[in-house]
Protein backbone atom coordinates (compact mmCIF):
# COMPACT_ATOMS: atom_id res chain seq x y z
CA MET A 1 128.61 78.21 88.77
CA PRO A 2 127.80 81.70 90.06
CA THR A 3 128.02 84.68 87.72
CA VAL A 4 131.20 86.61 88.47
CA MET A 5 130.70 90.26 87.59
CA GLN A 6 133.50 92.36 86.21
CA PRO A 7 134.90 95.12 88.41
CA ALA A 8 133.07 98.42 88.45
CA ARG A 9 133.92 100.53 85.41
CA MET A 10 135.35 104.03 85.38
CA SER A 11 136.94 105.95 82.54
CA ALA A 12 140.73 105.91 82.32
CA ALA A 13 140.76 109.68 82.69
CA ALA A 14 138.83 109.56 85.94
CA ARG A 15 140.55 106.66 87.67
CA PRO A 16 144.09 105.29 87.81
CA LYS A 17 144.77 101.70 86.72
CA MET A 18 143.36 99.29 89.28
CA ARG A 19 145.69 97.11 91.33
CA ALA A 20 145.13 93.35 91.11
CA ALA A 21 144.10 93.39 94.78
CA ASP A 22 141.49 96.09 94.07
CA VAL A 23 140.09 94.05 91.21
CA ALA A 24 139.91 91.01 93.51
CA TYR A 25 138.22 93.10 96.17
CA ASP A 26 135.51 94.31 93.76
CA VAL A 27 134.88 90.76 92.51
CA LEU A 28 134.67 89.41 96.05
CA GLU A 29 132.42 92.28 97.09
CA ASN A 30 130.01 91.49 94.26
CA LEU A 31 129.89 87.83 95.22
CA ILE A 32 129.04 88.71 98.83
CA VAL A 33 126.64 91.57 98.09
CA THR A 34 124.63 89.56 95.56
CA LEU A 35 124.50 86.59 97.97
CA GLN A 36 126.41 84.28 95.65
CA LEU A 37 128.47 83.81 98.79
CA LYS A 38 125.72 83.50 101.38
CA PRO A 39 125.90 84.48 105.06
CA GLY A 40 127.38 81.70 107.20
CA VAL A 41 129.12 79.99 104.28
CA PRO A 42 132.77 79.01 104.89
CA VAL A 43 135.33 80.87 102.79
CA VAL A 44 137.49 78.33 100.95
CA GLU A 45 140.39 79.99 99.18
CA ALA A 46 140.86 77.25 96.55
CA GLU A 47 137.17 77.36 95.60
CA LEU A 48 137.26 81.15 95.21
CA ILE A 49 140.31 80.94 92.96
CA GLU A 50 138.56 78.37 90.78
CA MET A 51 135.33 80.39 90.74
CA THR A 52 136.86 83.77 89.93
CA GLY A 53 140.17 83.05 88.22
CA LEU A 54 141.85 85.45 90.63
CA GLY A 55 145.44 84.98 91.76
CA ARG A 56 146.15 83.74 95.27
CA THR A 57 148.02 86.84 96.46
CA PRO A 58 145.44 89.48 95.44
CA LEU A 59 142.64 87.23 96.66
CA ARG A 60 144.25 86.92 100.09
CA GLU A 61 144.63 90.70 100.32
CA ALA A 62 140.99 91.13 99.35
CA LEU A 63 139.94 88.59 101.99
CA MET A 64 141.91 90.48 104.64
CA ARG A 65 140.20 93.74 103.68
CA MET A 66 136.79 92.07 103.76
CA THR A 67 137.59 90.72 107.22
CA THR A 68 138.56 94.21 108.38
CA ASN A 69 135.32 95.58 106.92
CA GLY A 70 133.24 92.96 108.78
CA LEU A 71 131.87 91.20 105.68
CA ILE A 72 133.95 88.14 106.56
CA VAL A 73 134.52 86.96 110.12
CA GLN A 74 137.09 84.57 111.55
CA LEU A 75 135.75 82.05 114.05
CA PRO A 76 137.73 79.66 116.27
CA ARG A 77 138.05 76.19 114.68
CA ARG A 78 135.80 77.25 111.80
CA GLY A 79 138.08 79.60 109.92
CA LEU A 80 136.65 82.36 107.74
CA ILE A 81 132.91 82.59 107.09
CA ILE A 82 130.65 85.16 105.42
CA SER A 83 129.11 87.40 108.09
CA ASP A 84 125.37 87.43 108.84
CA ILE A 85 122.97 90.17 107.76
CA GLU A 86 121.91 91.99 110.92
CA ALA A 87 118.58 93.66 110.20
CA ALA A 88 118.08 94.97 113.75
CA GLY A 89 121.28 97.03 113.67
CA HIS A 90 120.78 98.37 110.17
CA ILE A 91 119.00 101.57 111.21
CA SER A 92 121.95 102.71 113.34
CA LEU A 93 124.29 101.79 110.47
CA LEU A 94 122.27 104.07 108.19
CA GLU A 95 122.40 106.88 110.74
CA THR A 96 126.18 106.76 110.64
CA ARG A 97 126.29 106.41 106.88
CA ARG A 98 123.99 109.43 106.44
CA VAL A 99 126.49 111.74 108.16
CA LEU A 100 129.40 110.47 106.09
CA GLU A 101 127.46 110.56 102.82
CA ARG A 102 126.59 114.23 103.34
CA LEU A 103 130.28 115.08 103.67
CA ILE A 104 131.24 112.94 100.67
CA ALA A 105 128.47 114.32 98.44
CA ALA A 106 129.31 117.95 99.24
CA SER A 107 133.03 117.33 98.79
CA ALA A 108 132.52 115.57 95.47
CA ALA A 109 130.32 118.42 94.21
CA ARG A 110 133.06 120.88 95.11
CA ARG A 111 136.16 118.93 94.05
CA ALA A 112 135.30 116.60 91.15
CA SER A 113 137.28 117.06 87.97
CA PRO A 114 135.45 117.33 84.62
CA PRO A 115 136.22 113.66 83.70
CA GLN A 116 135.03 112.56 87.14
CA ARG A 117 131.78 114.48 86.71
CA GLN A 118 131.25 112.75 83.37
CA ASP A 119 131.82 109.35 85.00
CA ILE A 120 129.47 110.10 87.89
CA LEU A 121 126.67 111.09 85.53
CA ARG A 122 127.25 108.07 83.30
CA CYS A 123 127.07 105.69 86.26
CA GLY A 124 123.85 107.30 87.47
CA GLU A 125 122.30 107.02 84.01
CA GLU A 126 123.38 103.37 83.77
CA MET A 127 121.63 102.64 87.06
CA VAL A 128 118.38 104.04 85.66
CA GLN A 129 118.79 102.13 82.39
CA ALA A 130 119.46 98.87 84.25
CA ALA A 131 116.51 99.43 86.58
CA THR A 132 114.17 100.17 83.67
CA LYS A 133 115.22 96.93 81.98
CA GLN A 134 115.09 95.03 85.31
CA GLU A 135 118.71 93.96 84.82
CA LEU A 136 119.61 93.58 88.46
CA ALA A 137 123.18 92.36 87.98
CA PHE A 138 124.08 95.42 85.92
CA TYR A 139 122.19 97.65 88.31
CA MET A 140 124.38 96.42 91.15
CA GLN A 141 127.51 96.87 89.06
CA ALA A 142 126.54 100.44 88.11
CA ASP A 143 125.78 101.19 91.77
CA GLN A 144 129.26 100.01 92.75
CA ALA A 145 130.81 102.05 89.92
CA LEU A 146 128.93 105.17 91.03
CA ASP A 147 130.24 104.75 94.56
CA HIS A 148 133.79 104.41 93.26
CA ALA A 149 133.42 107.50 91.10
CA VAL A 150 131.98 109.66 93.89
CA HIS A 151 134.51 108.40 96.42
CA SER A 152 137.39 109.21 94.09
CA ALA A 153 135.95 112.65 93.35
CA CYS A 154 135.44 113.68 96.97
CA ARG A 155 139.20 113.43 97.72
CA ASN A 156 138.61 112.59 101.37
CA PRO A 157 140.29 109.20 102.01
CA SER A 158 139.36 109.07 105.69
CA ALA A 159 135.65 109.60 104.96
CA VAL A 160 135.78 107.00 102.20
CA ALA A 161 137.55 104.46 104.43
CA ALA A 162 134.85 104.94 107.06
CA VAL A 163 131.89 104.70 104.70
CA VAL A 164 132.95 101.80 102.45
CA PRO A 165 132.14 98.98 104.94
CA LEU A 166 128.74 100.60 105.59
CA VAL A 167 128.02 100.92 101.87
CA ILE A 168 128.81 97.27 101.22
CA LYS A 169 126.58 96.13 104.08
CA CYS A 170 123.78 98.39 102.82
CA ARG A 171 124.11 97.06 99.30
CA ARG A 172 123.90 93.47 100.53
CA PHE A 173 120.94 94.29 102.77
CA TRP A 174 119.09 95.93 99.89
CA TYR A 175 119.83 92.99 97.59
CA ALA A 176 118.57 90.49 100.18
CA TYR A 177 115.35 92.43 100.75
CA GLN A 178 114.89 94.04 97.34
CA HIS A 179 111.25 92.91 97.27
CA GLU A 180 110.58 95.58 99.92
CA GLY A 181 112.00 98.36 97.75
CA ASP A 182 111.42 99.92 94.34
CA VAL A 183 114.49 99.49 92.16
CA GLU A 184 113.46 102.24 89.75
CA GLN A 185 112.89 104.69 92.59
CA GLY A 186 116.31 103.83 93.98
CA ALA A 187 117.89 104.39 90.57
CA ARG A 188 116.20 107.76 90.14
CA LEU A 189 117.43 108.90 93.55
CA HIS A 190 120.98 107.88 92.68
CA LEU A 191 120.79 109.77 89.37
CA LYS A 192 119.44 112.89 91.06
CA LEU A 193 122.34 112.83 93.52
CA ALA A 194 124.77 112.28 90.65
CA GLN A 195 123.31 115.25 88.75
CA SER A 196 123.66 117.56 91.77
CA ILE A 197 127.31 116.55 92.15
CA VAL A 198 127.91 117.07 88.44
CA ASP A 199 126.31 120.53 88.70
CA GLY A 200 128.67 121.42 91.56
CA ASN A 201 125.69 122.23 93.79
CA GLU A 202 126.80 121.25 97.30
CA GLN A 203 123.50 122.03 99.02
CA ALA A 204 121.52 120.01 96.47
CA ALA A 205 124.01 117.14 96.74
CA VAL A 206 123.53 116.99 100.52
CA ARG A 207 119.75 117.18 100.10
CA ASP A 208 119.74 114.39 97.51
CA SER A 209 122.10 112.28 99.63
CA ASP A 210 119.60 112.57 102.49
CA ALA A 211 116.77 111.57 100.14
CA LEU A 212 118.67 108.43 99.19
CA MET A 213 119.29 107.58 102.85
CA ASP A 214 115.58 108.18 103.56
CA TYR A 215 114.72 105.64 100.86
CA LEU A 216 117.14 103.05 102.28
CA GLU A 217 115.79 103.64 105.77
CA SER A 218 112.21 103.16 104.57
CA VAL A 219 113.16 99.80 103.05
CA THR A 220 114.88 98.80 106.28
CA ARG A 221 111.88 99.70 108.42
CA LYS A 222 109.62 97.62 106.16
CA VAL A 223 111.92 94.64 106.71
CA ILE A 224 112.16 95.12 110.48
CA GLU A 225 108.50 95.88 111.07
CA GLY A 226 107.27 93.21 108.67
């Protein structure tokens, strides 16, 4: 049976109590991003309930959100399936994400509360610790937690709504082609961005966000160009 990760962690002071549907969404996201639900595989509601222990109602809401985000597609006479990884279109996806990430990083540096800054730094440090120990599952979980913390801190729901589908697709792409990247380098870049946000340095946060996007783009080009 696949390993079902727990939802990304944030401190109680930094994040309100998660809805059951949000918990289901995080669990489902982890299953897709870590390829435990592989591209092209049919989505069977009863199997997911048995696998995850989630309730039917929150699971259905999570499935609807994943369909909206393009991680799950609905095909005639085939029902729901996990979407394919499209390497060729990943560069343009990163171009769009880069613009949004700049806005989110600068906004988070300006607006984060003290508890949120503590959470952001903790998540960045946990990514480095997981990368050093080569604990990929916890690395992915810390990455998801860092995204949640930064998104909450930026206080720009429209930017977050636009970037989340791109982030999930990037995370899955990286996981699928991780052999082309350097997990410790990726962790260090995340921590540097986290530190700039914690310091309230908007210019540095934008610079470090660009550096992270440069790293992801370099991995993508290695995959595309072979």
